Amino acid sequence: MPNTASERQLFRISLRRVLQRYSRWVEGSRHLQPLFTTDEEFDKVIHVMDPLEFELMLQSRKYRSSEGCSLAALTVGKRNDYVNTDSQRMIYFRRDLFSERSAIHELFHFLTHPAFTEAFKGNIDVDEGFTEYFTMKVITPSSDPGLPITPASVAAAASASASSAAAFARPPEGPKSAYEPFLRKANQTRNFLKENIIPMLIQDQREDALKKRVAESSSSAAAAAAAGGSGRQRSNAVSSISYSDFTKRAYFAGDPEMIKIIKDQWT
């Protein structure tokens, strides 16, 4: 059974919510274009499948439904996704478990930079942990008062008046993570890096920059004195690494330095 109109709409609503928060980081992704064109192009990338069809797809790709989030969905790319910038990822959803939540979670897998994927290849804890970290940023009430939705609720809302938006109200207590152990480890890693490692790296960077400027100043003064000059020469600026938004820069931009500091803590 092909994707239905309400399933496409649900996915596009989920995509809009992701882009509202993270467009700065993902708008250049090569994977996004087909999602904004025709339904025919959309359906080449997004596949909502009946349970048996979904299970057969997992088997054909040698996945088990216990791996990562493959119980309800699976995002796949070509084997050369890391080096081939033309390859297109696809998402497969199990129809009876398809929801806004699963769509948002898979969208982050879909938009992960291939360098991040390659660096943590085979490490489900990292892949699912940081994917769930960004998922919860979108779906929790503190970030957006939006809605948990399903294809049925999308279809119902589409046939109702604009004033029926309350049909999408989220329970007051908010959603719970389905990947709690992974999410907890990702949050612990982020917090430890943010509170301990990155301040040390910044301090080391400042000290190295100061030493370099002092050395350059001494060298310039000595050279100027030997030439009979005043020694007042302009020192070149010292380049430095920015550690701001380190999680986003690793996950979405594939920044090798940011990936390394996460990898060093996770292994």
Coordinates of C-alpha atoms in Angstrom, one line a residue:
M1 CA 0.0 0.0 0.0
P2 CA 1.5 3.4 -1.0
N3 CA 1.8 6.4 1.3
T4 CA -1.6 8.0 2.0
A5 CA -2.3 11.8 1.8
S6 CA -2.6 12.0 5.6
E7 CA 0.7 10.1 6.1
R8 CA 2.5 12.6 3.8
Q9 CA 0.9 15.5 5.6
L10 CA 1.9 14.1 9.0
F11 CA 5.5 13.8 7.9
R12 CA 5.6 17.3 6.4
I13 CA 4.1 18.7 9.6
S14 CA 6.9 16.9 11.5
L15 CA 9.5 18.2 9.1
R16 CA 8.2 21.8 9.5
R17 CA 8.7 21.5 13.3
V18 CA 12.2 20.2 12.9
L19 CA 13.1 23.1 10.5
Q20 CA 11.5 25.7 12.8
R21 CA 14.1 24.8 15.4
Y22 CA 17.1 23.6 13.4
S23 CA 16.8 25.1 9.9
R24 CA 20.2 26.9 10.3
W25 CA 21.9 23.6 10.7
V26 CA 20.1 21.4 8.2
E27 CA 18.8 23.6 5.4
G28 CA 21.7 22.7 3.1
S29 CA 21.2 19.0 3.4
R30 CA 21.1 17.2 0.1
H31 CA 18.4 14.9 1.4
L32 CA 15.8 17.6 1.9
Q33 CA 15.0 18.6 -1.7
P34 CA 12.7 15.6 -2.7
L35 CA 10.5 16.3 0.4
F36 CA 9.5 19.7 -1.0
T37 CA 8.6 18.7 -4.6
T38 CA 5.9 16.3 -5.9
D39 CA 4.2 13.4 -4.0
E40 CA 5.9 11.1 -6.5
E41 CA 9.4 12.3 -5.6
F42 CA 8.4 12.3 -1.9
D43 CA 7.3 8.7 -2.1
K44 CA 10.7 7.7 -3.5
V45 CA 12.3 8.7 -0.3
I46 CA 9.6 8.2 2.4
H47 CA 8.0 4.8 2.6
V48 CA 5.2 4.0 5.1
M49 CA 4.7 0.2 5.0
D50 CA 2.3 -2.4 6.4
P51 CA 3.8 -4.4 9.3
L52 CA 4.6 -7.5 7.2
E53 CA 6.1 -5.5 4.4
F54 CA 8.2 -3.6 6.9
E55 CA 9.5 -6.8 8.5
L56 CA 10.4 -8.2 5.2
M57 CA 12.3 -5.0 4.3
L58 CA 14.3 -5.3 7.6
Q59 CA 15.2 -8.9 6.8
S60 CA 16.3 -8.1 3.3
R61 CA 18.6 -5.4 4.7
K62 CA 19.8 -7.8 7.5
Y63 CA 18.4 -5.7 10.3
R64 CA 16.6 -6.9 13.4
S65 CA 13.7 -5.1 14.9
S66 CA 15.6 -4.9 18.2
E67 CA 18.4 -2.7 16.7
G68 CA 18.1 1.0 17.5
C69 CA 14.7 2.3 16.5
S70 CA 14.1 -0.3 13.8
L71 CA 11.1 -1.6 15.6
A72 CA 9.1 1.3 14.2
A73 CA 11.3 2.9 11.5
L74 CA 14.6 2.7 9.7
T75 CA 16.7 5.3 7.9
V76 CA 19.1 4.0 5.4
G77 CA 21.7 5.4 3.0
K78 CA 23.9 3.8 0.4
R79 CA 27.1 2.2 1.5
N80 CA 29.1 5.1 0.1
D81 CA 27.0 7.7 1.8
Y82 CA 30.0 9.2 3.5
V83 CA 32.0 9.8 0.3
N84 CA 29.3 10.1 -2.4
T85 CA 27.6 13.5 -2.0
D86 CA 24.9 12.5 -4.5
S87 CA 23.6 9.5 -2.6
Q88 CA 20.0 9.8 -1.2
R89 CA 18.9 8.5 2.1
M90 CA 15.4 6.9 2.6
I91 CA 13.2 6.4 5.6
Y92 CA 11.0 3.3 6.1
F93 CA 8.1 3.5 8.7
R94 CA 6.0 0.7 10.0
R95 CA 2.4 2.0 9.4
D96 CA 0.8 0.9 12.6
L97 CA 3.5 2.6 14.6
F98 CA 3.9 5.7 12.5
S99 CA 3.4 8.9 14.4
E100 CA 4.7 12.4 14.7
R101 CA 7.2 11.2 17.3
S102 CA 8.7 8.5 15.1
A103 CA 8.7 10.9 12.1
I104 CA 10.7 13.5 14.0
H105 CA 13.1 11.0 15.4
E106 CA 13.8 9.5 12.0
L107 CA 14.2 13.0 10.4
F108 CA 17.2 13.6 12.7
H109 CA 18.7 10.3 11.5
F110 CA 17.9 11.4 8.0
L111 CA 19.7 14.8 8.5
T112 CA 22.7 13.6 10.5
H113 CA 26.0 14.5 8.9
P114 CA 27.6 11.5 7.3
A115 CA 30.9 12.3 9.1
F116 CA 29.1 11.8 12.4
T117 CA 27.5 8.6 11.2
E118 CA 30.8 7.3 10.0
A119 CA 32.6 8.2 13.2
F120 CA 30.2 6.3 15.4
K121 CA 29.4 3.5 12.9
G122 CA 28.0 0.5 14.8
N123 CA 27.7 2.4 18.0
I124 CA 23.9 2.4 18.6
D125 CA 24.3 4.2 22.0
V126 CA 25.8 7.3 20.4
D127 CA 23.6 7.3 17.3
E128 CA 20.3 6.8 19.2
G129 CA 21.4 8.9 22.2
F130 CA 22.1 12.1 20.3
T131 CA 19.2 11.6 17.8
E132 CA 16.9 11.3 20.8
Y133 CA 18.5 14.4 22.4
F134 CA 17.5 16.5 19.4
T135 CA 14.1 14.7 19.1
M136 CA 13.2 15.7 22.6
K137 CA 14.2 19.3 22.0
V138 CA 11.5 19.4 19.4
I139 CA 8.7 17.5 21.0
T140 CA 8.9 18.6 24.6
P141 CA 6.4 21.3 25.7
S142 CA 9.2 23.6 26.9
S143 CA 10.4 23.9 23.3
D144 CA 7.1 23.9 21.5
P145 CA 3.5 23.7 22.7
G146 CA 2.8 21.5 19.6
L147 CA 1.1 18.2 19.2
P148 CA 1.5 14.5 19.2
I149 CA -0.2 13.5 16.0
T150 CA -1.0 10.4 14.0
P151 CA -2.2 9.9 10.4
A152 CA -5.7 9.5 11.7
S153 CA -5.6 12.8 13.7
V154 CA -4.1 14.6 10.7
A155 CA -6.9 13.4 8.5
A156 CA -9.5 14.4 11.1
A157 CA -8.0 17.9 11.4
A158 CA -7.8 18.3 7.7
S159 CA -11.6 17.9 7.4
A160 CA -12.4 20.1 10.4
S161 CA -12.4 23.8 10.7
A162 CA -9.3 25.8 11.6
S163 CA -10.6 26.3 15.1
S164 CA -10.3 22.6 15.8
A165 CA -6.5 22.9 16.4
A166 CA -7.1 21.9 20.0
A167 CA -7.6 18.3 18.7
F168 CA -3.8 18.2 18.6
A169 CA -3.3 19.2 22.3
R170 CA -0.5 17.4 24.0
P171 CA -1.0 15.9 27.4
P172 CA 0.2 18.3 30.1
E173 CA 2.9 16.1 31.4
G174 CA 4.6 16.0 28.0
P175 CA 6.1 13.0 26.2
K176 CA 8.4 10.4 27.6
S177 CA 11.5 9.3 25.8
A178 CA 11.4 5.8 24.3
Y179 CA 15.2 5.7 24.4
E180 CA 15.8 6.7 28.0
P181 CA 19.2 4.9 28.6
F182 CA 20.6 6.3 25.3
L183 CA 19.3 9.7 26.0
R184 CA 20.6 9.7 29.6
K185 CA 24.1 8.8 28.4
A186 CA 24.0 11.5 25.7
N187 CA 22.9 14.1 28.2
Q188 CA 25.6 13.0 30.7
T189 CA 28.2 13.2 28.0
R190 CA 27.1 16.7 26.9
N191 CA 27.0 18.0 30.4
F192 CA 30.4 16.6 31.3
L193 CA 31.9 18.1 28.1
K194 CA 30.2 21.4 28.6
E195 CA 31.1 21.8 32.3
N196 CA 34.5 20.2 32.4
I197 CA 36.3 19.4 29.2
I198 CA 35.4 22.4 27.0
P199 CA 36.3 25.0 29.6
M200 CA 39.8 23.3 29.9
L201 CA 40.2 23.2 26.1
I202 CA 39.3 26.9 25.9
Q203 CA 41.7 27.8 28.7
D204 CA 44.5 25.7 27.0
Q205 CA 43.7 27.5 23.7
R206 CA 44.0 30.9 25.4
E207 CA 47.3 30.0 27.0
D208 CA 48.7 28.7 23.7
A209 CA 47.6 31.8 21.9
L210 CA 49.2 34.0 24.6
K211 CA 52.4 32.1 24.4
K212 CA 52.4 32.4 20.6
R213 CA 51.8 36.1 20.7
V214 CA 54.6 36.6 23.2
A215 CA 57.0 34.6 21.1
E216 CA 56.0 36.4 17.9
S217 CA 56.4 39.8 19.7
S218 CA 59.8 38.9 21.0
S219 CA 60.9 37.6 17.6
S220 CA 59.6 40.7 15.9
A221 CA 61.2 43.1 18.4
A222 CA 64.6 41.3 18.1
A223 CA 64.4 41.4 14.3
A224 CA 63.5 45.1 14.3
A225 CA 66.2 45.9 16.8
A226 CA 68.8 44.2 14.6
A227 CA 67.6 46.2 11.6
G228 CA 67.6 49.4 13.6
G229 CA 63.8 49.7 13.8
S230 CA 61.5 50.4 16.7
G231 CA 60.2 46.9 17.0
R232 CA 56.5 48.1 16.7
Q233 CA 55.1 45.5 14.3
R234 CA 51.6 44.2 14.0
S235 CA 51.3 40.6 15.1
N236 CA 49.2 38.2 13.0
A237 CA 45.9 37.1 14.6
V238 CA 46.1 33.6 16.2
S239 CA 43.5 31.3 14.8
S240 CA 41.3 29.4 17.3
I241 CA 38.7 26.7 17.4
S242 CA 35.2 27.7 18.5
Y243 CA 33.5 25.3 20.9
S244 CA 30.1 26.9 20.8
D245 CA 27.2 24.7 19.7
F246 CA 29.6 21.7 19.8
T247 CA 26.8 19.1 19.7
K248 CA 25.1 20.6 16.7
R249 CA 28.4 21.2 14.9
A250 CA 29.3 17.5 15.4
Y251 CA 25.9 16.0 14.6
F252 CA 24.7 18.3 11.8
A253 CA 27.9 19.8 10.4
G254 CA 30.3 16.9 10.9
D255 CA 32.9 19.2 12.5
P256 CA 35.9 16.8 13.1
E257 CA 37.1 18.6 16.2
M258 CA 33.6 18.4 17.8
I259 CA 33.2 14.8 16.8
K260 CA 36.6 14.0 18.4
I261 CA 35.8 15.5 21.8
I262 CA 32.5 13.5 21.9
K263 CA 34.2 10.3 20.8
D264 CA 37.0 10.7 23.3
Q265 CA 34.4 10.8 26.1
W266 CA 32.2 8.1 24.8
T267 CA 34.9 5.5 24.3

